[in-house]
mmCIF file of C-alpha atoms and ligand atoms in Angstrom:
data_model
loop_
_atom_site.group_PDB
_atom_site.id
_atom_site.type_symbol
_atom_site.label_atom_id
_atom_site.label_comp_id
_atom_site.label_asym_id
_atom_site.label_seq_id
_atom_site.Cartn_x
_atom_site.Cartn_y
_atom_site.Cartn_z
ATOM 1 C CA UNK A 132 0.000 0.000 0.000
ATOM 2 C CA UNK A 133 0.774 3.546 -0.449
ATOM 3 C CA UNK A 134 1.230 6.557 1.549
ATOM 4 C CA UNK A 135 -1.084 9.425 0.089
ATOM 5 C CA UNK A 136 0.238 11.589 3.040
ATOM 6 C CA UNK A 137 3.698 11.767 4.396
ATOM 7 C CA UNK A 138 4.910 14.199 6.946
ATOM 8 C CA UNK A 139 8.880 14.958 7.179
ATOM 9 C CA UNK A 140 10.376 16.446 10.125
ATOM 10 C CA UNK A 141 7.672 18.788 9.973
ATOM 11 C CA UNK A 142 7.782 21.533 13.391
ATOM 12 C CA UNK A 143 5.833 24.400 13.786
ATOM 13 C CA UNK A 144 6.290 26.459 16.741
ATOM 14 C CA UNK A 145 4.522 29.603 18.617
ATOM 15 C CA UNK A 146 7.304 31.380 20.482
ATOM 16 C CA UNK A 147 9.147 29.146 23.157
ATOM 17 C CA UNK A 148 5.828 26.141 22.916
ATOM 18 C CA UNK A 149 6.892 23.430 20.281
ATOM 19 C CA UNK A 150 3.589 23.173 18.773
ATOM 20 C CA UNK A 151 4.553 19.985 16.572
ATOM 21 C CA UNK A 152 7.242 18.204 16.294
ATOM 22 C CA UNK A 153 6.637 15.287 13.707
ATOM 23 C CA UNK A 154 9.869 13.139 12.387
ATOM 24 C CA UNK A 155 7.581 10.923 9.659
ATOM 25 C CA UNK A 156 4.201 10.507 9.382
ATOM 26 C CA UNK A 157 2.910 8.010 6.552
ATOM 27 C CA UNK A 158 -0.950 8.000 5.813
ATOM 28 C CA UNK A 159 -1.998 4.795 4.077
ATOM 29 C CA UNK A 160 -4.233 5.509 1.061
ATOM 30 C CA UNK A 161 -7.739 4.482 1.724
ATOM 31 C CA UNK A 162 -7.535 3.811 5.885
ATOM 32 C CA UNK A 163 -9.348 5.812 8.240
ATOM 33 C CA UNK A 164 -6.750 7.536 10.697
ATOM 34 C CA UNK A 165 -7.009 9.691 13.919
ATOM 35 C CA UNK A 166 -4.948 12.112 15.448
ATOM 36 C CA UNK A 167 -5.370 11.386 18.896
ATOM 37 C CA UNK A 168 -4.058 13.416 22.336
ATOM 38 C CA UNK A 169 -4.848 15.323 25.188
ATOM 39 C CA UNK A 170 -5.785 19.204 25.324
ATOM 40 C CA UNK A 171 -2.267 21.107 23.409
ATOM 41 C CA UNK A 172 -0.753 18.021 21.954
ATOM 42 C CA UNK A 173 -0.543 19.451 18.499
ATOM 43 C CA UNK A 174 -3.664 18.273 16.881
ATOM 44 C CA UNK A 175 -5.568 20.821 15.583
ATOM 45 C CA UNK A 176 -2.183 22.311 14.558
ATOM 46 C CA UNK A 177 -1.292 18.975 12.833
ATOM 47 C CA UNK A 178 -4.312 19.230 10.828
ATOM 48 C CA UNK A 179 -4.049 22.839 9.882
ATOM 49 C CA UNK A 180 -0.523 22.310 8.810
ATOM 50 C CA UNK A 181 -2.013 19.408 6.405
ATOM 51 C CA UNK A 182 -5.297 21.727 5.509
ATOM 52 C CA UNK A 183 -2.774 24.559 4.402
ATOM 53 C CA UNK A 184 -4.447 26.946 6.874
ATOM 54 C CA UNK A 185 -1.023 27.369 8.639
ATOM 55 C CA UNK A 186 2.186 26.322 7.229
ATOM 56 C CA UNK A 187 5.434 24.645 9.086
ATOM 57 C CA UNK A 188 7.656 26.420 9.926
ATOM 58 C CA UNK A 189 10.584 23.748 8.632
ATOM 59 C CA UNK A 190 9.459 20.158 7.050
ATOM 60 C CA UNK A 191 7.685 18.710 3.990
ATOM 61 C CA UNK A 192 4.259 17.850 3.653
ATOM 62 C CA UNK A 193 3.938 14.759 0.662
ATOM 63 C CA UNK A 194 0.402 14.676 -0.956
ATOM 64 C CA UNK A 195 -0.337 12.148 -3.712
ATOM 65 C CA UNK A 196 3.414 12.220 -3.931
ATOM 66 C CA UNK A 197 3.642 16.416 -4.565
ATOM 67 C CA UNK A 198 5.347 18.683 -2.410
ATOM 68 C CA UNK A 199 2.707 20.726 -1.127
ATOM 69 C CA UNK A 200 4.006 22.188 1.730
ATOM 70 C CA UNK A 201 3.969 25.860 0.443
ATOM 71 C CA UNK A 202 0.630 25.416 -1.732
ATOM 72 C CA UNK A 203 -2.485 27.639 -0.182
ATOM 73 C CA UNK A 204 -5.352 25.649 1.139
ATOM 74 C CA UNK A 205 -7.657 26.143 -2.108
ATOM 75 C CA UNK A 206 -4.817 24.802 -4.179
ATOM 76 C CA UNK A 207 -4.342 21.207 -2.151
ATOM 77 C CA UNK A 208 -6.506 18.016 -3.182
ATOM 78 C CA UNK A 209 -8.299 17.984 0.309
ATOM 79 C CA UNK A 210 -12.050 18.009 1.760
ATOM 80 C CA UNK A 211 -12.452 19.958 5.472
ATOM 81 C CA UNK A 212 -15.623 18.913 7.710
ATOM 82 C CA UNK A 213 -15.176 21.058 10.774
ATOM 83 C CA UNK A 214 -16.809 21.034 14.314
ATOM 84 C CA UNK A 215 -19.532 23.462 13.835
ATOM 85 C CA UNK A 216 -20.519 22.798 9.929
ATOM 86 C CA UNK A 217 -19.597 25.989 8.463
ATOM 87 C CA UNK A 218 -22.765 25.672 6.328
ATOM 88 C CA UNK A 219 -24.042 28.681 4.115
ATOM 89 C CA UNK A 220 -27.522 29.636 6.036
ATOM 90 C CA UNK A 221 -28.617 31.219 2.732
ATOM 91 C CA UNK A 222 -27.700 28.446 0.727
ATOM 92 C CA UNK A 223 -29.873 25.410 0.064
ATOM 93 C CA UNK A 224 -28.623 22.254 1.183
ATOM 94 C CA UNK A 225 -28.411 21.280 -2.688
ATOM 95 C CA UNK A 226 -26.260 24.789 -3.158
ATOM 96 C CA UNK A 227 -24.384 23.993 -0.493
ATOM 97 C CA UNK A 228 -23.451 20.397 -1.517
ATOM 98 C CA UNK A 229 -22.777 21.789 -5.087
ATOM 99 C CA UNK A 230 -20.878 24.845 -3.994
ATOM 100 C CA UNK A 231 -16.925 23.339 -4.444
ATOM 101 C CA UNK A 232 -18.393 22.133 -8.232
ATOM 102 C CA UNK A 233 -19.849 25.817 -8.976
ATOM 103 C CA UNK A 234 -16.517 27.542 -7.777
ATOM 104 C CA UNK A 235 -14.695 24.780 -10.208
ATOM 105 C CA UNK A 236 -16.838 26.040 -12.978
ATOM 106 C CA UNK A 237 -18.373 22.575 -13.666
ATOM 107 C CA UNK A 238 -21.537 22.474 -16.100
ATOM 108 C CA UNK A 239 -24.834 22.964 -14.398
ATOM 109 C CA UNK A 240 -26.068 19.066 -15.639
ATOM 110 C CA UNK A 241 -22.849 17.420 -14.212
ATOM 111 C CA UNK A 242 -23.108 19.498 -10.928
ATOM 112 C CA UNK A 243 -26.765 18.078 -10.254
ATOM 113 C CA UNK A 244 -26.086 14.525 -11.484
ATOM 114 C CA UNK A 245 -22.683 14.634 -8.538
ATOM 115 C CA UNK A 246 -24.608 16.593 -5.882
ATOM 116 C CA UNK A 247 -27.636 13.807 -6.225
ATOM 117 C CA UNK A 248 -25.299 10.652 -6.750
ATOM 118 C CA UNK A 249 -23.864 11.879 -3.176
ATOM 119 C CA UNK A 250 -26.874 12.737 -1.579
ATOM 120 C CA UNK A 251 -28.737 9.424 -2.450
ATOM 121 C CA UNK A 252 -25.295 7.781 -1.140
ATOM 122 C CA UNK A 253 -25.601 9.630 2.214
ATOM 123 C CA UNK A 254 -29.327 9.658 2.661
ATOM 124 C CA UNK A 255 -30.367 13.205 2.554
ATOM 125 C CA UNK A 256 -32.249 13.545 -0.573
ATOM 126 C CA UNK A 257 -35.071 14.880 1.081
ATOM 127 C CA UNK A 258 -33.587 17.552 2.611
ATOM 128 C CA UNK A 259 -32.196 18.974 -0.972
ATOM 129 C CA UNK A 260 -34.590 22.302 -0.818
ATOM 130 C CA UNK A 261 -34.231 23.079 2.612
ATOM 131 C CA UNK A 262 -31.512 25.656 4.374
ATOM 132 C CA UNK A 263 -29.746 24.362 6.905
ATOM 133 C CA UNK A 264 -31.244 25.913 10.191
ATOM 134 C CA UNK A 265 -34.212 23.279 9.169
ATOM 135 C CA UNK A 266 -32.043 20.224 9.717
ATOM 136 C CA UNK A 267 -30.907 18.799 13.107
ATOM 137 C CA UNK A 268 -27.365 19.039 13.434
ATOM 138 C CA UNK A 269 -26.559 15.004 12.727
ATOM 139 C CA UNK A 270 -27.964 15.923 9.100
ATOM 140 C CA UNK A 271 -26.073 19.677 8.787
ATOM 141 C CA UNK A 272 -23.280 17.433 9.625
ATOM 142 C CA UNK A 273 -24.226 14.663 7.014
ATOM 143 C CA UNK A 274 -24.421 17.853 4.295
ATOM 144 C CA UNK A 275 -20.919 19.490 5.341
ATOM 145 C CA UNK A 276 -19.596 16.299 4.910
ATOM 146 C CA UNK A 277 -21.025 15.677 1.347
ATOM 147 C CA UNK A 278 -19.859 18.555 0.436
ATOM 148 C CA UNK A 279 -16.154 18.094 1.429
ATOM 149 C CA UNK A 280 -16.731 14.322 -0.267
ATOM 150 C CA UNK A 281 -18.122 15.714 -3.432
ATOM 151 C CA UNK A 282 -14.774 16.821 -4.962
ATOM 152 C CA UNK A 283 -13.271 13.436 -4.204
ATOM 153 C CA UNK A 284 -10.448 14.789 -3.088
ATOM 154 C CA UNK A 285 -7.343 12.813 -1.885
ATOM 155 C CA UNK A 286 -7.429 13.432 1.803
ATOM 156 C CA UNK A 287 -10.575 14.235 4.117
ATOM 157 C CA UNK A 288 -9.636 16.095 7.062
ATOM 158 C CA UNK A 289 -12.316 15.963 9.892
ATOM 159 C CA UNK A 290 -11.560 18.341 12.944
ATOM 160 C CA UNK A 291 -13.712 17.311 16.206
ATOM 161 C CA UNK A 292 -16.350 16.966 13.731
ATOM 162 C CA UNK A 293 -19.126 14.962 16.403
ATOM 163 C CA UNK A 294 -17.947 17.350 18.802
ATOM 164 C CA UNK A 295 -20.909 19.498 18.610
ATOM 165 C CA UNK A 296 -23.556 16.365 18.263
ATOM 166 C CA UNK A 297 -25.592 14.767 21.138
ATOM 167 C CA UNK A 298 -24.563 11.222 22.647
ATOM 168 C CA UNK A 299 -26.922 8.888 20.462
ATOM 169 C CA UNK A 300 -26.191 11.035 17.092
ATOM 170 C CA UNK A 301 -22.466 10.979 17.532
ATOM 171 C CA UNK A 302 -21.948 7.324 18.067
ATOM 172 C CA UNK A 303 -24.968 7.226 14.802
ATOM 173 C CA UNK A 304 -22.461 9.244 12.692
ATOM 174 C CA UNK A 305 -19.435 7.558 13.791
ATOM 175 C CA UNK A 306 -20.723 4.758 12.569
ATOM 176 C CA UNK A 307 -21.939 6.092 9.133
ATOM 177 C CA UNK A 308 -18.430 7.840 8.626
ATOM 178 C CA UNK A 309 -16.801 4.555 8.750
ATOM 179 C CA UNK A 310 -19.112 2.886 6.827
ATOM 180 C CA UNK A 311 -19.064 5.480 3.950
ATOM 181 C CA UNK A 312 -15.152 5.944 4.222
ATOM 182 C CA UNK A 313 -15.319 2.664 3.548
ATOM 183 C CA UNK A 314 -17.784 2.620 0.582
ATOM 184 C CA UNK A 315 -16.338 5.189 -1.336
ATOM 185 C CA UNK A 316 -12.472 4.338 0.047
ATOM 186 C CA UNK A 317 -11.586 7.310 1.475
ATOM 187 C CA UNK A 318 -8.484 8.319 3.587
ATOM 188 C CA UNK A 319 -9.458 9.914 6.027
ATOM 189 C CA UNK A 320 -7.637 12.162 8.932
ATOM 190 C CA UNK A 321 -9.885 12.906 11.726
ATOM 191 C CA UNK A 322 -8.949 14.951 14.917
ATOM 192 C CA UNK A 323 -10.721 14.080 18.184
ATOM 193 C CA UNK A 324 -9.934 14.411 21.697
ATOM 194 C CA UNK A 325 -12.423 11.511 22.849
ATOM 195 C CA UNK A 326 -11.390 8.010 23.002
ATOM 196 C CA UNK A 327 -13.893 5.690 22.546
ATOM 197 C CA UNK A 328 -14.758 7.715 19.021
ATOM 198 C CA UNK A 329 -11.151 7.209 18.441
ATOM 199 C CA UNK A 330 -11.232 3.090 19.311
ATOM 200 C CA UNK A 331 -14.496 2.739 17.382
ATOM 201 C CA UNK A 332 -13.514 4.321 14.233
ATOM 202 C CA UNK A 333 -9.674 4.397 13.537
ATOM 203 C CA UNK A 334 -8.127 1.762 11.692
ATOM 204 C CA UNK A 335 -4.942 3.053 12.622
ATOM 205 C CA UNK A 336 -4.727 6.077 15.781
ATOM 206 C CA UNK A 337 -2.133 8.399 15.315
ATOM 207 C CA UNK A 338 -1.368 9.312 18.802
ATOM 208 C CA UNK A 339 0.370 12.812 20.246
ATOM 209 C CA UNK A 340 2.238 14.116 23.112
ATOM 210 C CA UNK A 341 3.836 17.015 23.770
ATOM 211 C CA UNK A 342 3.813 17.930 19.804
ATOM 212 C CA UNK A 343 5.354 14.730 19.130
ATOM 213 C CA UNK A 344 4.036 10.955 17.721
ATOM 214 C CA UNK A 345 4.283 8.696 20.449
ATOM 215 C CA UNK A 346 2.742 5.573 18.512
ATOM 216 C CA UNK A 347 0.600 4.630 15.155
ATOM 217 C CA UNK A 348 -1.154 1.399 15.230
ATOM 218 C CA UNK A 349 -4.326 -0.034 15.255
ATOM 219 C CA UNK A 350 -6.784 0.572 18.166
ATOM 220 C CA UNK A 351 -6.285 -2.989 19.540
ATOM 221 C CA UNK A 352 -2.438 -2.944 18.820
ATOM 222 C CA UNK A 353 -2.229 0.658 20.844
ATOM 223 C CA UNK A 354 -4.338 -0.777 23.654
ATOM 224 C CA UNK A 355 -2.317 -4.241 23.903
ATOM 225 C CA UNK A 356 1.184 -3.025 23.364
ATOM 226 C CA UNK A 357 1.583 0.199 24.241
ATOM 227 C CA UNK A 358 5.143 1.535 23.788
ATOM 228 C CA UNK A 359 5.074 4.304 26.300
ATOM 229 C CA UNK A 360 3.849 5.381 29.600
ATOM 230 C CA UNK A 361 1.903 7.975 28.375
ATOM 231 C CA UNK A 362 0.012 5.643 25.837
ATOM 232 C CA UNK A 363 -0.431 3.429 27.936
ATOM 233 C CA UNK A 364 -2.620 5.572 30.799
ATOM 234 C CA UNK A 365 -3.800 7.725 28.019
ATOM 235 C CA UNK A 366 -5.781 5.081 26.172
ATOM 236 C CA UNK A 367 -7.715 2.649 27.879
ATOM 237 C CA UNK A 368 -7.782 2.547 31.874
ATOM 238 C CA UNK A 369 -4.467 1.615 33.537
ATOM 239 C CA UNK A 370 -3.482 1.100 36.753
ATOM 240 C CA UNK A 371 0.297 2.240 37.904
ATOM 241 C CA UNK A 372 1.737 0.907 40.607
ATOM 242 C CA UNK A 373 5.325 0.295 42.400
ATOM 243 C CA UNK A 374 7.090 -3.049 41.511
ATOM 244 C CA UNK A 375 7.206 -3.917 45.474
ATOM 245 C CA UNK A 376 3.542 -3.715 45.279
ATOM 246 C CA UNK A 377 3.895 -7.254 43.537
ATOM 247 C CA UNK A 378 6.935 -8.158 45.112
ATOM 248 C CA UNK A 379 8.884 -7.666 41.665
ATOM 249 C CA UNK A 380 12.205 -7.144 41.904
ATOM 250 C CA UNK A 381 13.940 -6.261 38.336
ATOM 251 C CA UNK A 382 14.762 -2.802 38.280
ATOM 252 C CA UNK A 383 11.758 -1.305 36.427
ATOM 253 C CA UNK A 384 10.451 2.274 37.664
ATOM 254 C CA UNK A 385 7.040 0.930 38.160
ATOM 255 C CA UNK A 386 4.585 -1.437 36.347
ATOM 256 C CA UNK A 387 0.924 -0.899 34.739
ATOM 257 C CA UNK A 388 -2.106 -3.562 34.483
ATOM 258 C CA UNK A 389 -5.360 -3.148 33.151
ATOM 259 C CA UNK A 390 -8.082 -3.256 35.234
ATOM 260 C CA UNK A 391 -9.175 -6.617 32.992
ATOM 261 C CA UNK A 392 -5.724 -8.330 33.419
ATOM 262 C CA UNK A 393 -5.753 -9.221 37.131
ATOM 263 C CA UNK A 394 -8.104 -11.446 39.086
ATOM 264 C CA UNK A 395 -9.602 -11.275 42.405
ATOM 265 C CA UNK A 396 -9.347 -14.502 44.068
ATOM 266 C CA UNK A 397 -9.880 -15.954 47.654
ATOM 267 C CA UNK A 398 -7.398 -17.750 48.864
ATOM 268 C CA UNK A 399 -3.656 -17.236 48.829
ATOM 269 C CA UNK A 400 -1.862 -18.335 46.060
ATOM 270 C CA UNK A 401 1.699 -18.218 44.711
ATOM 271 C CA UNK A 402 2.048 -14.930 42.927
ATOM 272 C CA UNK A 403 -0.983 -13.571 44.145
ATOM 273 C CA UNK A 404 -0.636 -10.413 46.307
ATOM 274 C CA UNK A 405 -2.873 -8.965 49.292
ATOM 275 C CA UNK A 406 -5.543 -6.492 49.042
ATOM 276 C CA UNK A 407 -8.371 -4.783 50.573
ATOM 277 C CA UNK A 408 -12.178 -4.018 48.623
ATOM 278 C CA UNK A 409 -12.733 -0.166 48.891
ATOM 279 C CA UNK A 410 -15.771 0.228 47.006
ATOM 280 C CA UNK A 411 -17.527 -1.719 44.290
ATOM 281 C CA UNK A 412 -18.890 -0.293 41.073
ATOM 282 C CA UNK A 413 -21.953 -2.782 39.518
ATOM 283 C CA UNK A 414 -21.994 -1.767 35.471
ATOM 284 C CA UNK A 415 -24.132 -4.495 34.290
ATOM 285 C CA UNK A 416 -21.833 -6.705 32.116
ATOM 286 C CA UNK A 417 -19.305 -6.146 34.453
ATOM 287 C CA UNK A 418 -17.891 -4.944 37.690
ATOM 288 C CA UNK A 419 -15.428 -2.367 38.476
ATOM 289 C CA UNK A 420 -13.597 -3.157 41.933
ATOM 290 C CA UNK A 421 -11.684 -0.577 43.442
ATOM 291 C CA UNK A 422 -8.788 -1.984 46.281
ATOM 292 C CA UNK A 423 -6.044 -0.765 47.975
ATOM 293 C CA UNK A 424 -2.783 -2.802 47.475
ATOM 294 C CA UNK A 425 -0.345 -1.859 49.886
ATOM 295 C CA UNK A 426 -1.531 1.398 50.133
ATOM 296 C CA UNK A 427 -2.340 1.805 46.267
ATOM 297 C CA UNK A 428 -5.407 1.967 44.644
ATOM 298 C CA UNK A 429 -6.403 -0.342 41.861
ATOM 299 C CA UNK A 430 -9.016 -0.986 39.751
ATOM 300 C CA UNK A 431 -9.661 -4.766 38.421
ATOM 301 C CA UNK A 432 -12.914 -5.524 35.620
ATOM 302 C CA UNK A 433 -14.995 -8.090 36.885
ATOM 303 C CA UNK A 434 -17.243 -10.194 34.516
ATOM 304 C CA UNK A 435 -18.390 -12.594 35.815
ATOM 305 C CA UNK A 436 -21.052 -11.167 38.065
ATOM 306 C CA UNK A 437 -19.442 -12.011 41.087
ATOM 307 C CA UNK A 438 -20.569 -10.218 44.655
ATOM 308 C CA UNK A 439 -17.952 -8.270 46.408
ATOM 309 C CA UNK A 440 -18.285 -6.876 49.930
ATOM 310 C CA UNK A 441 -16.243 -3.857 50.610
ATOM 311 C CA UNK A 442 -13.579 -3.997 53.434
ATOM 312 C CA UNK A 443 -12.691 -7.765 52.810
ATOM 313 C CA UNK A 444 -9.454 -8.537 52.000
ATOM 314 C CA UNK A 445 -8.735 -10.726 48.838
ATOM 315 C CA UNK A 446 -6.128 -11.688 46.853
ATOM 316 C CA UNK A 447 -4.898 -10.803 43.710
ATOM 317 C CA UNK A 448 -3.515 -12.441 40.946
ATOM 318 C CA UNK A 449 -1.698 -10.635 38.327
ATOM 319 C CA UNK A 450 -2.368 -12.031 34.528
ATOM 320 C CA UNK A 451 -0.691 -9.136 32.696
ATOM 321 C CA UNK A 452 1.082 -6.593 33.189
ATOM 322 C CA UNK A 453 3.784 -3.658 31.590
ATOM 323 C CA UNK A 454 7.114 -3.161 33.138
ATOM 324 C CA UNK A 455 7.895 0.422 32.755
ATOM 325 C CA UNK A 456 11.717 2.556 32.597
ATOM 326 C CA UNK A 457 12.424 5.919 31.703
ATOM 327 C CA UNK A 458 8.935 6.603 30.586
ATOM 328 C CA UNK A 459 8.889 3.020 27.674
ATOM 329 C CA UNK A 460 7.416 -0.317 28.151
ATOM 330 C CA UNK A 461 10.764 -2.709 27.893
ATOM 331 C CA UNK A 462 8.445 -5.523 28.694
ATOM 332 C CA UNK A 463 5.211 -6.801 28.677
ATOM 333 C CA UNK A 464 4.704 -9.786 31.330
ATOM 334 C CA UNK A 465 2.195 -12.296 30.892
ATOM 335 C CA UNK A 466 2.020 -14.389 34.106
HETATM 336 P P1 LIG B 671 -4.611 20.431 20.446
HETATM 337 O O1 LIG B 671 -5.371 20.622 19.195
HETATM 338 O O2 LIG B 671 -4.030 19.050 20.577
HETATM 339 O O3 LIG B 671 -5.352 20.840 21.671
HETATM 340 P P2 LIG B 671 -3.023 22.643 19.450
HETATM 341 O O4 LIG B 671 -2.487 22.177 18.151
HETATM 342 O O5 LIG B 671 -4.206 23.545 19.420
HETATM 343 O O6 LIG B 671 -3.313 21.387 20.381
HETATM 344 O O7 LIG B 671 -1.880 23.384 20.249
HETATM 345 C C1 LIG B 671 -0.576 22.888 20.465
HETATM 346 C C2 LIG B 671 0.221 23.886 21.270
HETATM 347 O O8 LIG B 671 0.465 25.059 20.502
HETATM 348 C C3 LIG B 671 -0.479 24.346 22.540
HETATM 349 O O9 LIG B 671 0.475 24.542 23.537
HETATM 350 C C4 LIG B 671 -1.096 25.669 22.114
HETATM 351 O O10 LIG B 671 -1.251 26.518 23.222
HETATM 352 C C5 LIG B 671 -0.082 26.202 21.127
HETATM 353 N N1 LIG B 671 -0.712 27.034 20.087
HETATM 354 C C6 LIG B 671 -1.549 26.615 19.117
HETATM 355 N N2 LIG B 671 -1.919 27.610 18.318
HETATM 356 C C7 LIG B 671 -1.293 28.726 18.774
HETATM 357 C C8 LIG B 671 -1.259 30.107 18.376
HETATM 358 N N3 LIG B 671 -1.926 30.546 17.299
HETATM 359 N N4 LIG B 671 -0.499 30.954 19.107
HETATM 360 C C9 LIG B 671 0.207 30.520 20.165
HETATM 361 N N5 LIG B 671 0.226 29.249 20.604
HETATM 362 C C10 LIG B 671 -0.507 28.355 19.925
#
């Protein structure tokens, strides 16, 4: 497979703050990829670097195989579907769909057979005649992404764009993004500060720190084998502890389970350490119990609807865990 997009020691930075710091970045043509990190990690600069609304200060920026790191935004192969729609109010929906075609100069015939080839596609024929204050915002969403779509360009850029949606919409749209990404085999590059959107849709996450890539992989891959201490606690629930907590003795600066990859047993076994039930957290499917191991807290998943009685000590056996130096996972210990 080929990269459509390839960063190259590309930095950008605001006075002292290193905004972005990225060494190489390769986008695989026709896989859905997000930028994922906490609050000032270099995200939405990341993706205004690629959009051409900013520009690096040193670096290369590869689309389609052209150097288009000095090229203005309007000039670059790439749709933009941002947080809050960015829909013309005195537009139609169909005008607004058909805008990037009109500005191209396309003929009026071709324009309508594209703009209703994409609506049919995403489901929002009806809604053709209609201005965009009489849509819910799932479906102005649904039309702001049609009309970044409807110049197939090489690269979609999507920046927070569920942000703005209710619960049950967003996880409705994630859903249909994939699903249409995949249909019509787009590469897509899609900023987002919430995880599970991340997990759900990604087929590889691109995750940042500090400016910099800490890891690309798939969701699971991230999740199982993190590289760093700072993936590891920022996707997925971890808990950090000392080694003497579990009696390990190898030099690591501390070690990290998740709350799935220990077990609450009993009796006393060998391996298993001692702890005490805090509080107990009933989900359903599963449990979340809290405990104190020598004086640290812990979570551990229960599933299999066991009853717990807080204040009663138990033991626990460790299935899983990362060994942790100098901020990297040098091992991952499966007991
Ligand atoms: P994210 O999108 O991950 O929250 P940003 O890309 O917005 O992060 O910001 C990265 C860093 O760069 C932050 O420390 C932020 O304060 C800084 N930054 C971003 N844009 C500007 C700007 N226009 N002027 C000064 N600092 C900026």
């Amino acid at each position: 497979m080929t990269d459509i997009l390839v960063l190259e020691n590309v930095a950008k930075r605001y006075g002292k703050i290193v905004a972005l710091n990225v060494e190489k970045l390769g986008i695989e043509e026709g896989t859905y990829n997000v930028i994922l990190g906490p609050s000032g990690a270099g995200k939405s600069t990341m993706l205004r670097i690629v959009a051409g609304l900013d520009y690096p200060d040193s670096g290369k920026i590869i689309l389609g195989g052209k150097d288009i790191t000095n090229k203005p935004a309007w000039e670059r192969d790439i749709g933009l579907v941002f947080q809050n729609y960015a829909l013309y109010p005195h537009f139609t929906i169909y005008d607004n769909i058909a805008l990037p075609l009109t500005v191209k100069g396309l003929k009026k015939e071709e324009i309508r057979e594209r703009v209703m080839q994409i609506v049919k596609v995403m489901g929002i024929e009806e809604h053709i005649n209609k201005y965009p204050r009489q849509l819910s915002g799932g479906q102005q969403q649904r039309v702001a992404l049609a009309r970044a779509i409807i110049k197939q360009p090489k690269l979609l850029l999507l920046d927070e764009p569920l942000s703005n949606l209710d619960a049950k919409v967003r996880i409705e749209l994630r859903s249909y993004l994939k699903s249409l990404q995949r249909q019509l085999n787009i590469t897509a590059l899609h900023v987002t500060h919430d995880q599970s959107e991340a997990m759900a849709i990604a087929d590889n996450l691109v995750v940042l720190n500090g400016g910099a890539v800490d890891q690309v992989g798939s969701p699971k891959d991230i999740y199982e084998n993190p590289k760093t201490v700072f993936v590891s606690t920022f996707i997925g629930m971890l808990n950090v502890v000392p080694t003497s907590a579990f009696n390990i003795k190898d030099g690591y600066d501390s070690i990290g389970f998740r709350p799935e990859n220990a077990e609450i047993v009993d009796k006393q076994e060998p391996g298993t350490v001692e702890g005490t039930i805090k509080y107990v957290e009933y989900q359903g499917e599963e449990t979340i119990v809290y405990l104190t191991v020598s004086e640290n807290s812990v979570r551990i998943r229960d599933r299999q609807n066991r009853t717990f009685e807080a204040g009663k000590k138990v033991y626990i056996k460790l299935k899983r865990a990362f060994a942790f130096k100098d901020g990297k996972v040098v091992k991952t210990v499966q007991l």
